[in-house]
Short mmCIF file of C-alpha atoms in Angstrom, two decimals:
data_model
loop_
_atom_site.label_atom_id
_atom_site.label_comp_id
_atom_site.label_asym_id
_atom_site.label_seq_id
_atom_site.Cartn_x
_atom_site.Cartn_y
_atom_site.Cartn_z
CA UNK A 174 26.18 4.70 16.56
CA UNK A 175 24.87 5.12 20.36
CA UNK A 176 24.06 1.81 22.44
CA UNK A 177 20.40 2.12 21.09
CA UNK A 178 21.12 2.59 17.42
CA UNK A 179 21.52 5.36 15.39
CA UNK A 180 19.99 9.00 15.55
CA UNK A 181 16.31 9.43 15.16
CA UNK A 182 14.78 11.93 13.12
CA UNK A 183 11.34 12.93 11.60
CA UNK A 184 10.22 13.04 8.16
CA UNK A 185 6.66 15.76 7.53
CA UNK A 186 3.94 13.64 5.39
CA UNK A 187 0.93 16.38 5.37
CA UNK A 188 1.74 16.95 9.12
CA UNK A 189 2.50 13.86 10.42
CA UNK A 190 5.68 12.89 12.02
CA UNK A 191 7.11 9.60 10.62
CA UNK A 192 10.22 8.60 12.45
CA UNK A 193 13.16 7.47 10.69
CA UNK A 194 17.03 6.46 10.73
CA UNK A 195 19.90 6.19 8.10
CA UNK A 196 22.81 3.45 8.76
CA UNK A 197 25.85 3.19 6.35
CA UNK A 198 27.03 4.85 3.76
CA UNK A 199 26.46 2.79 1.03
CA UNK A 200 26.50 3.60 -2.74
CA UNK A 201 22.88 2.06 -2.91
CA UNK A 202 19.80 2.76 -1.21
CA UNK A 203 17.69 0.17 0.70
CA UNK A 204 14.54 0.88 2.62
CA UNK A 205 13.35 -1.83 4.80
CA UNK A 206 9.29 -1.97 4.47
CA UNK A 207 8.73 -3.58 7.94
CA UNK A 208 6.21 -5.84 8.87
CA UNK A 209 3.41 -4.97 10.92
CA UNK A 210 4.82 -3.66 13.81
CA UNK A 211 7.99 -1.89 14.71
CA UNK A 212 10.25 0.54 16.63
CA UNK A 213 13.17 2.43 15.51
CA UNK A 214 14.62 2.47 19.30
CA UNK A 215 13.69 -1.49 20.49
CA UNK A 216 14.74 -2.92 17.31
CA UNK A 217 18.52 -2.60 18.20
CA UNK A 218 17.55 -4.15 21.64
CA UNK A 219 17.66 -7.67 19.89
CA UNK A 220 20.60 -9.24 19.22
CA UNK A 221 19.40 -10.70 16.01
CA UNK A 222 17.73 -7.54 14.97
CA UNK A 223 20.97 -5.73 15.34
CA UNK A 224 22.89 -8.03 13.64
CA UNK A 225 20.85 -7.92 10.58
CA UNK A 226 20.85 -3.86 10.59
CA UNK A 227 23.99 -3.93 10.68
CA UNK A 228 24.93 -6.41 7.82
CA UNK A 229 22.57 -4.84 5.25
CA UNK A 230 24.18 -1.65 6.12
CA UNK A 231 27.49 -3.06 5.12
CA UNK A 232 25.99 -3.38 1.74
CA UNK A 233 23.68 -0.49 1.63
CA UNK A 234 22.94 2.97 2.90
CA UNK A 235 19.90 1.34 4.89
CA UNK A 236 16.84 3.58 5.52
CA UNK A 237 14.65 2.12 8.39
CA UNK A 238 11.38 4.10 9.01
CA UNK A 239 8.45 3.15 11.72
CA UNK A 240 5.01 3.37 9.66
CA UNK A 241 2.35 5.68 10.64
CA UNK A 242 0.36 4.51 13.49
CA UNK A 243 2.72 2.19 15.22
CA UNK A 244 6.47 2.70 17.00
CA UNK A 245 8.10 6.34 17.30
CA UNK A 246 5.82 7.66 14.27
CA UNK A 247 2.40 10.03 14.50
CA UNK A 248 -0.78 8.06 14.28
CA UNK A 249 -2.27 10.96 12.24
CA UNK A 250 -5.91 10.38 13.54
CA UNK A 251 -7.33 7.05 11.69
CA UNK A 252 -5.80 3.63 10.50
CA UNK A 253 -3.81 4.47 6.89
CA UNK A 254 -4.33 3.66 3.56
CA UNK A 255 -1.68 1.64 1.25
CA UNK A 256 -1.41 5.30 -0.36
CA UNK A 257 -1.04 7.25 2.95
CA UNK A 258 1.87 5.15 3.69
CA UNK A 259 3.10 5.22 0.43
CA UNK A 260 3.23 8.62 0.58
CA UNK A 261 4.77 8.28 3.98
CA UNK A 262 7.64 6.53 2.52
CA UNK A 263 8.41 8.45 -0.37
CA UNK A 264 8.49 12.01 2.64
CA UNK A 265 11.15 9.50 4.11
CA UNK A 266 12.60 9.15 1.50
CA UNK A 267 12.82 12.57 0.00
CA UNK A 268 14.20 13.80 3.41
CA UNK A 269 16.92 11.99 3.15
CA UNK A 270 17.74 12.13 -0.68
CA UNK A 271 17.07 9.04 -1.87
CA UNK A 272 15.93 9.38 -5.79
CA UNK A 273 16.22 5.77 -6.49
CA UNK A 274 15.82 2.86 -3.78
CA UNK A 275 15.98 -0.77 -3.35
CA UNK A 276 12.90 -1.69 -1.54
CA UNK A 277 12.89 -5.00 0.94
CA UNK A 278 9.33 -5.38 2.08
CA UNK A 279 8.38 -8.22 4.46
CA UNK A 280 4.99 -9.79 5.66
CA UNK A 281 2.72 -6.81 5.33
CA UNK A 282 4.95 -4.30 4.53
CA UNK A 283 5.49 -6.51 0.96
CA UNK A 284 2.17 -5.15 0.10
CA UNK A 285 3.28 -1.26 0.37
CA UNK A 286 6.31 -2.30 -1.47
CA UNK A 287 4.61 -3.52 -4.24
CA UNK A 288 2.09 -0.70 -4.69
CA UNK A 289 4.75 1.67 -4.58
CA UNK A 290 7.17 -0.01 -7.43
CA UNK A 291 4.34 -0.24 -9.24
CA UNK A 292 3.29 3.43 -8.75
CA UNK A 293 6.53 4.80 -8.60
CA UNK A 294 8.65 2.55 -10.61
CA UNK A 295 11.15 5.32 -11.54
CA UNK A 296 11.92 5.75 -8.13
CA UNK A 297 12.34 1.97 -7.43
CA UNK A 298 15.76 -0.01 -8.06
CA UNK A 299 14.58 -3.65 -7.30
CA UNK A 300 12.12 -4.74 -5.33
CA UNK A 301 12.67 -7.49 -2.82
CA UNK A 302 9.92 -9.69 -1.04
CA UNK A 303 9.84 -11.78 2.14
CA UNK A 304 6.94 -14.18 2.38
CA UNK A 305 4.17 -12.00 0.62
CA UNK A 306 0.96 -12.07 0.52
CA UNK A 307 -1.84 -10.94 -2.12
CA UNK A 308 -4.76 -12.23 -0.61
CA UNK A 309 -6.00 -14.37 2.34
CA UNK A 310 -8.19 -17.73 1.20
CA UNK A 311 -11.45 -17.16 2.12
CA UNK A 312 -10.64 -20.05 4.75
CA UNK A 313 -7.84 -18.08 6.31
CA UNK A 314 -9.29 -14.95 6.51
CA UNK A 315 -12.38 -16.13 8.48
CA UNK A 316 -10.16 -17.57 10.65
CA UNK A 317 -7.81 -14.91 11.30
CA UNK A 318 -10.81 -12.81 11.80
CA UNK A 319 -12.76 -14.91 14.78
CA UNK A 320 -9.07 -14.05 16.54
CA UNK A 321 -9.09 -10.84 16.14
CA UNK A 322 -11.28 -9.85 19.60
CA UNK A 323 -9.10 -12.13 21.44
CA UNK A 324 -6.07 -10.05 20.10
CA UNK A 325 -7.60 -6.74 21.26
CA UNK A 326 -8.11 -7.54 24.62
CA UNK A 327 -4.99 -9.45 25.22
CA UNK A 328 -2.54 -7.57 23.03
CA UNK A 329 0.65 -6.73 25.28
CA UNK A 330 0.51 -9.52 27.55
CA UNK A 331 3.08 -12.26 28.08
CA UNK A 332 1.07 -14.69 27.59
CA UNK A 333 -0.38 -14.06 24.56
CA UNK A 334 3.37 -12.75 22.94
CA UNK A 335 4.30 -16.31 23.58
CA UNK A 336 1.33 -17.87 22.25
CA UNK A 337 1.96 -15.54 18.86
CA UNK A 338 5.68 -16.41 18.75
CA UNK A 339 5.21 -20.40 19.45
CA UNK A 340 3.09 -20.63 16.27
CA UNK A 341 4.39 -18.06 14.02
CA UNK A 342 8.68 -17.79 15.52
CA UNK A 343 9.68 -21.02 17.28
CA UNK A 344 13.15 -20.79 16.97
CA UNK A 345 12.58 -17.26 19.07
CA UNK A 346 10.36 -19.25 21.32
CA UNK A 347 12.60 -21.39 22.09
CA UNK A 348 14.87 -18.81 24.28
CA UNK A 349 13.39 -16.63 27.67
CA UNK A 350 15.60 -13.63 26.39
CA UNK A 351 13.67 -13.41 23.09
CA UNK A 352 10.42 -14.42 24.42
CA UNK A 353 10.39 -11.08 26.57
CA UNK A 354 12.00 -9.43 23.45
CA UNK A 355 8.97 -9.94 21.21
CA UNK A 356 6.77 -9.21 23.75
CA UNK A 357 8.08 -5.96 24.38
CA UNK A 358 8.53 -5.61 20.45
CA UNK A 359 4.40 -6.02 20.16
CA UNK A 360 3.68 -3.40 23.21
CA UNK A 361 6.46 -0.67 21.96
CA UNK A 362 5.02 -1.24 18.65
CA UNK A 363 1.49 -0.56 18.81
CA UNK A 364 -1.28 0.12 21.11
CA UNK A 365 -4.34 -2.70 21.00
CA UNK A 366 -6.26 -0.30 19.21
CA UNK A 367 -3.94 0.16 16.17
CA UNK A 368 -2.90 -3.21 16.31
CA UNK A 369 -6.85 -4.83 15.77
CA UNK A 370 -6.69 -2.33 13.02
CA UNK A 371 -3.46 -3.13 11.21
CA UNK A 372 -4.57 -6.74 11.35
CA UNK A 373 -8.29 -5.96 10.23
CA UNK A 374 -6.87 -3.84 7.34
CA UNK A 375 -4.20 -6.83 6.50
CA UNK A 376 -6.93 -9.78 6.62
CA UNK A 377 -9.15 -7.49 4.56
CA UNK A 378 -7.20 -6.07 1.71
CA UNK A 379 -6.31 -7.96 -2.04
CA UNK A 380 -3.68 -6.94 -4.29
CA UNK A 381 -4.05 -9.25 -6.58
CA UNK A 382 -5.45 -7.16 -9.11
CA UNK A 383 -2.58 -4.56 -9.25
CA UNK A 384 0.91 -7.16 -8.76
CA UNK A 385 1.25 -7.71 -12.66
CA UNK A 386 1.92 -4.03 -13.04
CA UNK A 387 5.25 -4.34 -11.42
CA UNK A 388 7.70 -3.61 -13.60
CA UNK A 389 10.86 -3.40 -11.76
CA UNK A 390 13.19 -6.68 -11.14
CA UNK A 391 11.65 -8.98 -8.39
CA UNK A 392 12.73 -11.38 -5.87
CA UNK A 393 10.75 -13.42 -3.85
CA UNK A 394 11.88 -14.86 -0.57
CA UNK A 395 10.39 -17.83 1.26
CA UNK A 396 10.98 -20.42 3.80
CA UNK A 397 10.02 -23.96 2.75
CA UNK A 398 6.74 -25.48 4.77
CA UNK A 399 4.88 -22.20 6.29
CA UNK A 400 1.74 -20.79 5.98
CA UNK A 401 3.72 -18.20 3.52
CA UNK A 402 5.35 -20.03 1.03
CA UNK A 403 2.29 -21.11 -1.32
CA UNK A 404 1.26 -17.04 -0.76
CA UNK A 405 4.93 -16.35 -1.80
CA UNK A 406 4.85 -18.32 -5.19
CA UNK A 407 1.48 -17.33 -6.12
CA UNK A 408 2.80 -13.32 -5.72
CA UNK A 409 5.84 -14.52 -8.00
CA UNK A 410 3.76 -16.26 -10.46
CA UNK A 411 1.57 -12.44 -10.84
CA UNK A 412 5.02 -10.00 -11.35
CA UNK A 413 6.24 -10.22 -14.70
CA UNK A 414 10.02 -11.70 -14.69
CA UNK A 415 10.08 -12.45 -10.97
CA UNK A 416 12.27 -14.54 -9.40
CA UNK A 417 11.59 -17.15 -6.23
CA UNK A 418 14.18 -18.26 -3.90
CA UNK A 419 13.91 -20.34 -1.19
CA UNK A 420 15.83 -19.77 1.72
CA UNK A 421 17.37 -21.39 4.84
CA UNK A 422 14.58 -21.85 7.65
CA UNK A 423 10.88 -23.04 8.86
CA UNK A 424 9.57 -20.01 10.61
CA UNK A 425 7.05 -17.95 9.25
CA UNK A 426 7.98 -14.69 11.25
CA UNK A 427 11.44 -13.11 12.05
CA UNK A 428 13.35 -12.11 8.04
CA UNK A 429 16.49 -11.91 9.97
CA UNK A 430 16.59 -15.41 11.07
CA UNK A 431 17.97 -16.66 7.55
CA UNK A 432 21.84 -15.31 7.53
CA UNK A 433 22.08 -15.45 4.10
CA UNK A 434 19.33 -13.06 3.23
CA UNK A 435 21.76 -9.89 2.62
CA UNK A 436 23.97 -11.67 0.73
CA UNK A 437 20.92 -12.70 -1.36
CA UNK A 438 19.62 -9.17 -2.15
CA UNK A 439 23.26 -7.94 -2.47
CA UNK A 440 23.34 -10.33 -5.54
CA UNK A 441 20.01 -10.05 -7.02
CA UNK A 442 20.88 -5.89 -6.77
CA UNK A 443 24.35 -6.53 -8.66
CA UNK A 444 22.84 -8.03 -11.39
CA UNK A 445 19.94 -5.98 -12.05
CA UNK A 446 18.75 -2.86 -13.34
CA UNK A 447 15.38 -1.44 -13.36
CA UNK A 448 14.69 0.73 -16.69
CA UNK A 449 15.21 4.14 -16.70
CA UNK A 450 11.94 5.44 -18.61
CA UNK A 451 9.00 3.17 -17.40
CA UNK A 452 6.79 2.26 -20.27
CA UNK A 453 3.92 1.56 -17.51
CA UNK A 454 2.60 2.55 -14.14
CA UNK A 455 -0.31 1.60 -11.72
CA UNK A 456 -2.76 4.38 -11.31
CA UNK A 457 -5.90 5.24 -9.88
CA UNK A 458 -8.35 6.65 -12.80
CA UNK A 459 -10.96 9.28 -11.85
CA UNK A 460 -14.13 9.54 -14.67
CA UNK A 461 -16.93 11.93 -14.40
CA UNK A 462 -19.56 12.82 -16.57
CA UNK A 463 -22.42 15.51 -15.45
CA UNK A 464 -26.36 13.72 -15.83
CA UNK A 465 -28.70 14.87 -18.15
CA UNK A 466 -26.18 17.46 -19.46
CA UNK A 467 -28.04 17.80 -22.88
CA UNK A 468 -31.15 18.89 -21.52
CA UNK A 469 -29.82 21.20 -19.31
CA UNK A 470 -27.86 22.88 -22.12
CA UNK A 471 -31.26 22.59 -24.05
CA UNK A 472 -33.11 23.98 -21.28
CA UNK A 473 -30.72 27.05 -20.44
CA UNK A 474 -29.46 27.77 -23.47
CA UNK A 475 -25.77 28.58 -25.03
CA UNK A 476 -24.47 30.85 -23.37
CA UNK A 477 -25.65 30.01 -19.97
CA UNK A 478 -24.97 26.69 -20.44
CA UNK A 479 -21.09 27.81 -21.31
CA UNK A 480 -21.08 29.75 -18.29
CA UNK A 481 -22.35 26.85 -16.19
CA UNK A 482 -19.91 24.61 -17.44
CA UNK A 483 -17.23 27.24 -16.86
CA UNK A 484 -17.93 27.11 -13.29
CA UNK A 485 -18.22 23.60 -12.66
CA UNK A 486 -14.88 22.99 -15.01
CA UNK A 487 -13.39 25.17 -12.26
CA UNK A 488 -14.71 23.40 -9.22
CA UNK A 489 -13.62 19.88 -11.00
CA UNK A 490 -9.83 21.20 -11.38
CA UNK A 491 -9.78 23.19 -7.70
CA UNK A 492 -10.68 19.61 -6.17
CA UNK A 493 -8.21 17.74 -8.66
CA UNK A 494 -5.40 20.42 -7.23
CA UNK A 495 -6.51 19.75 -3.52
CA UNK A 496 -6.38 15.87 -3.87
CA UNK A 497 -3.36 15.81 -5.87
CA UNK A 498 -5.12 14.49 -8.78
CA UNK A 499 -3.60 15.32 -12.53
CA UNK A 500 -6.22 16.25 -14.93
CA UNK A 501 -5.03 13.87 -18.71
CA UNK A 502 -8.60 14.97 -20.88
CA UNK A 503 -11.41 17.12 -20.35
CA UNK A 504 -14.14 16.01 -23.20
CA UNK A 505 -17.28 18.14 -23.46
CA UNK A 506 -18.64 17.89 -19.56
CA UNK A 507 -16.52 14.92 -18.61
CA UNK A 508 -13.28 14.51 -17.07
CA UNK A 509 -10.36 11.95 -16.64
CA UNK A 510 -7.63 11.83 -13.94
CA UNK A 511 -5.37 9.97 -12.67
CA UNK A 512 -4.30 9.41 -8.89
CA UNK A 513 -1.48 7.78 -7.20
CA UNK A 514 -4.13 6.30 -4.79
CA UNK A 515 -7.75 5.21 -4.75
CA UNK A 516 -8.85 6.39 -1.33
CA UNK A 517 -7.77 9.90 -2.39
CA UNK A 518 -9.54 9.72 -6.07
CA UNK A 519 -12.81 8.21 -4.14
CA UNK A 520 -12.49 11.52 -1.72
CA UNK A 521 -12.32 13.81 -4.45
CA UNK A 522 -14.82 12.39 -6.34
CA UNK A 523 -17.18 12.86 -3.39
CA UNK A 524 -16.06 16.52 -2.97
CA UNK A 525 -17.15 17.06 -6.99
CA UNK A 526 -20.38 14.99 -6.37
CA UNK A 527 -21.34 17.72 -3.13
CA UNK A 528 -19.84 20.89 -4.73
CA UNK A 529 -21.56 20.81 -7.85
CA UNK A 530 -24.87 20.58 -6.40
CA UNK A 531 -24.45 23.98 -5.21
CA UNK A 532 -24.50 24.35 -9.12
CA UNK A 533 -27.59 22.60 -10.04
CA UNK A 534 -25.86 19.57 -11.24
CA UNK A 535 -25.55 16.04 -10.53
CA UNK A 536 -22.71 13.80 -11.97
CA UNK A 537 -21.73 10.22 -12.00
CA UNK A 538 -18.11 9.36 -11.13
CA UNK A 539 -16.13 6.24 -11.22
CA UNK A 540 -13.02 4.98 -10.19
CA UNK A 541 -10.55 2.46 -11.15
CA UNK A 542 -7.10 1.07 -10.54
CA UNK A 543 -4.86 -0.74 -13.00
CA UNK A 544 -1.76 -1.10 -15.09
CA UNK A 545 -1.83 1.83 -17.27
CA UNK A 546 0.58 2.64 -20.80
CA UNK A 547 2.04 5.76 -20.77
CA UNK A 548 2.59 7.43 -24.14
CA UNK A 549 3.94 10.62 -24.29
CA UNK A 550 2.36 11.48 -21.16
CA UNK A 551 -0.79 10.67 -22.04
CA UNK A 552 -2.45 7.44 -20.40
CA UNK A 553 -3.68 4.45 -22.26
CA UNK A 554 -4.71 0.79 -21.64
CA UNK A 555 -7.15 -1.73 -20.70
CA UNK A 556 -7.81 -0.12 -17.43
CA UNK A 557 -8.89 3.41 -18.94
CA UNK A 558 -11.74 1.36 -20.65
CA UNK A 559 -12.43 -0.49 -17.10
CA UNK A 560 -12.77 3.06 -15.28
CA UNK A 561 -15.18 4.68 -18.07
CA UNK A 562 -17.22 1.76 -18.04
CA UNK A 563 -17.69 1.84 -14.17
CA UNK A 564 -18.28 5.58 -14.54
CA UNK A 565 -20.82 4.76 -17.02
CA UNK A 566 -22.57 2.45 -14.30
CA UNK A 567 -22.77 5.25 -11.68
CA UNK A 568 -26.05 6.74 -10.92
CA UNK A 569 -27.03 11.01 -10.51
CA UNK A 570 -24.97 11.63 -7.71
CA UNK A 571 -23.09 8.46 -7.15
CA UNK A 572 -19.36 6.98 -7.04
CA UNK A 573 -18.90 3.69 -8.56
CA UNK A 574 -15.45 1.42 -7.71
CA UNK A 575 -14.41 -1.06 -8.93
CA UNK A 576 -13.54 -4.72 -6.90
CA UNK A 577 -10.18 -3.34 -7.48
CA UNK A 578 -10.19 -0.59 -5.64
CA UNK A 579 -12.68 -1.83 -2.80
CA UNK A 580 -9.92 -4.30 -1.88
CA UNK A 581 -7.48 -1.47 -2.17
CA UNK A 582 -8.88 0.52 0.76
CA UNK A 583 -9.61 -2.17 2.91
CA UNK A 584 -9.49 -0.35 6.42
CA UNK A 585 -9.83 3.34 5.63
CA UNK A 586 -13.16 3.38 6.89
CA UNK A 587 -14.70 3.97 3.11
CA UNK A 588 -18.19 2.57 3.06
CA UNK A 589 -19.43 0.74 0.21
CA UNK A 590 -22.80 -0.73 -1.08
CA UNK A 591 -22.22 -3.95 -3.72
CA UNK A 592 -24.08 -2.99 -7.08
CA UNK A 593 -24.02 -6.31 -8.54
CA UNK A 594 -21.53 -8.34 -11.19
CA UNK A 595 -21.44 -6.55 -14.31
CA UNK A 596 -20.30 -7.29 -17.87
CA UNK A 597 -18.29 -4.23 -19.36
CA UNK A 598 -18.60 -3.88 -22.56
CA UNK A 599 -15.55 -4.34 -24.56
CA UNK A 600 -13.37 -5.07 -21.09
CA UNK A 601 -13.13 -9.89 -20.98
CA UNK A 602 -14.81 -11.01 -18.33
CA UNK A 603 -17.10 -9.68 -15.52
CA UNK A 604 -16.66 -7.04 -12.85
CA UNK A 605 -18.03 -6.58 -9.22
CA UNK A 606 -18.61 -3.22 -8.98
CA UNK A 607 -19.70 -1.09 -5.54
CA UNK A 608 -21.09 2.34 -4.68
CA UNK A 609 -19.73 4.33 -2.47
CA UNK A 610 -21.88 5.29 0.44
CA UNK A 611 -19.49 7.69 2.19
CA UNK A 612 -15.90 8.49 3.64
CA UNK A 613 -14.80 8.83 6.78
CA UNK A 614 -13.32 13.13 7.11
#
């Protein structure tokens, strides 16, 4: 280990750089999910920081990585999706061998965490959380959003570091060395740009919808009387079998100011085991059904029609392959897929919708994301019926989302149009469902 930490290197995620380190040798992997901001190089600059590397590595072989968009890593052109990064992470994690991981998340970076044990549970030991977050109240999110110009245009100055820190780290506020710290923390971290985004994106997403398909074993962290804790409780409440812990402190920023924190996940990682075949995974579901189709077979005849249907079968599956989609039933003109990620099921979904107009067809697509059984590979559940239902909803030509997956891409740029509360028939309940009015390239 140098004086600035240990060696830097680069994992590919479809191009993009995403800069990583390893520390210890552990028998069990941790990745550290960081919040917000970050930087594989200034991190070790803090005293505190350090210290907490270096005890987790004790315990763990420790994988740190800098998100895309913010620190050492590539900002690949636009602000990320939750799958982007997830992807991102698994690259990471891949690179380095890791085939089965303990996953700390904290503030923000709890939200990636979660969406990846739930997608990937296989791949996920335990899954540990420091003040999370689902949602915003409608309260706090208009209020976080009025600051956001203010942010933009005074990110990286002193003055506004030290008004962040003396609300949200006052026990780092409290010290000149760590006041110029976390200042230079926030401008190493991120330009203003990405960091209006990354808060934009945070204030606007909910996960609510996809936390009870976690399946792995769950701890909650949380410091007693902050703006986290009742956020922190609610997420344990939502993933089955979840345990809450309180822990030593009163600030609502800075995971490595309670000492006992690695001794905490050390335990909880002892004594649990996640299972080795998961019985259930969240997933993305892709429906589409071509408009009209029996008058156009009517119209054409059989074996034209065949040959039709030949061709578009083949554009369906070429854009399935390009958005790494995976094709579970093709019935009569329809198909269903699955996704590890809405943003890229809502992008292939618009490729279909354009490409088989060149055809002379129009279909309806919808997409969904939920807890899904698996069952000899094939997929099963509640949230199949939610997706063909929304599908069914979609006009000629149109992409239909559910709420779910709206909140999902919060800050990818996807525009949507809201089509109204709907009751689906057979699903409890009723469902706000959106068009989509276009992507971002």
């Amino acid at each position: 280990m140098t004086a600035i930490g240990p060696d830097i290197r680069y994992a590919r995620s479809g191009g993009t750089a995403i800069a990583y380190q390893v520390v210890g040798e552990g028998d069990t992997d941790l990745v550290w999910v960081h919040d917000f901001v970050s930087n594989l190089v200034y991190g070790w600059e803090s005293p505190h920081m350090r210290a907490f590397y270096e005890r987790l590595a004790r315990s763990f072989r420790l994988i740190l990585f800098d998100k895309r968009g913010v620190g050492l890593s590539d900002y690949g052109g636009q602000l990320p999706t939750f799958e982007t990064r997830m992807e991102d992470m698994r690259s990471v994690l891949d690179a380095v061998g890791s085939e089965n991981a303990v996953l700390l998340g904290s503030h923000d970076g709890c939200s990636m965490a979660i969406l990846y044990a739930a997608t990937y549970p296989e791949r996920v030991r335990a899954l540990v959380l420091f003040h999370p977050f689902m949602h915003l109240s409608d309260e706090d999110r208009e209020e976080s959003l009025a600051a956001l110009p203010a942010l933009r245009e005074n990110w990286g100055t002193q003055e506004f570091s030290d008004g962040m820190l003396s609300e949200i780290g006052p026990t780092l506020f409290a010290n000149e060395a760590d006041r110029r710290w976390f200042a230079n923390w926030l401008r190493v971290g991120a330009s203003p740009q990405v960091a209006y985004a990354l808060n934009r994106g945070w204030m606007e997403s909910d996960i609510r919808d996809v936390t009870p398909a976690v399946r792995v074993p769950t701890l909650v962290l949380y410091r007693s009387s902050t703006f986290y804790e009742q956020y922190s409780l609610d997420t344990a409440a939502l993933i089955p079998g979840a345990q809450a812990r309180r822990v030593s402190g009163t600030d609502g920023w800075g995971i490595f100011l309670s000492p006992e924190i690695p001794e905490e996940v050390e335990r909880f990682v002892a004594g649990e085991r996640a299972p080795s075949i998961p019985d259930t995974v969240l997933a993305t579901l892709l429906f589409t059904d071509i408009v009209r189709s029996t008058e156009r077979a009517a119209a054409l005849g059989d074996t034209a029609w065949r040959e039709l249907l030949e061709r578009h079968h083949a554009l369906v599956r070429r854009e399935l392959a390009r958005f790494r989609g995976e094709e579970r039933d093709t019935a009569g003109d329809g198909f269903f897929a699955t996704f590890d990620g809405p943003a890229r099921a809502i992008r292939c979904a618009e490729s279909v919708v354009a490409g088989v107009r060149e055809l002379g067809l129009e279909i309806r697509a919808g997409v969904h994301t939920g807890e899904c059984e698996l069952h000899d590979a094939k997929v099963a559940g509640i949230a199949v019926s939610i997706g063909a239902r929304v599908a069914a909803l979609a006009g000629p030509g149109e992409v239909a989302v559910s709420q779910t997956v709206k909140d999902l891409v919060a800050g990818s740029g996807i525009d949507f149009s809201d089509m109204g509360v709907h009751e689906l028939k057979g699903v409890p309940g009723e469902w706000r469902v959106y068009a989509v009015n276009g992507s971002p390239p």
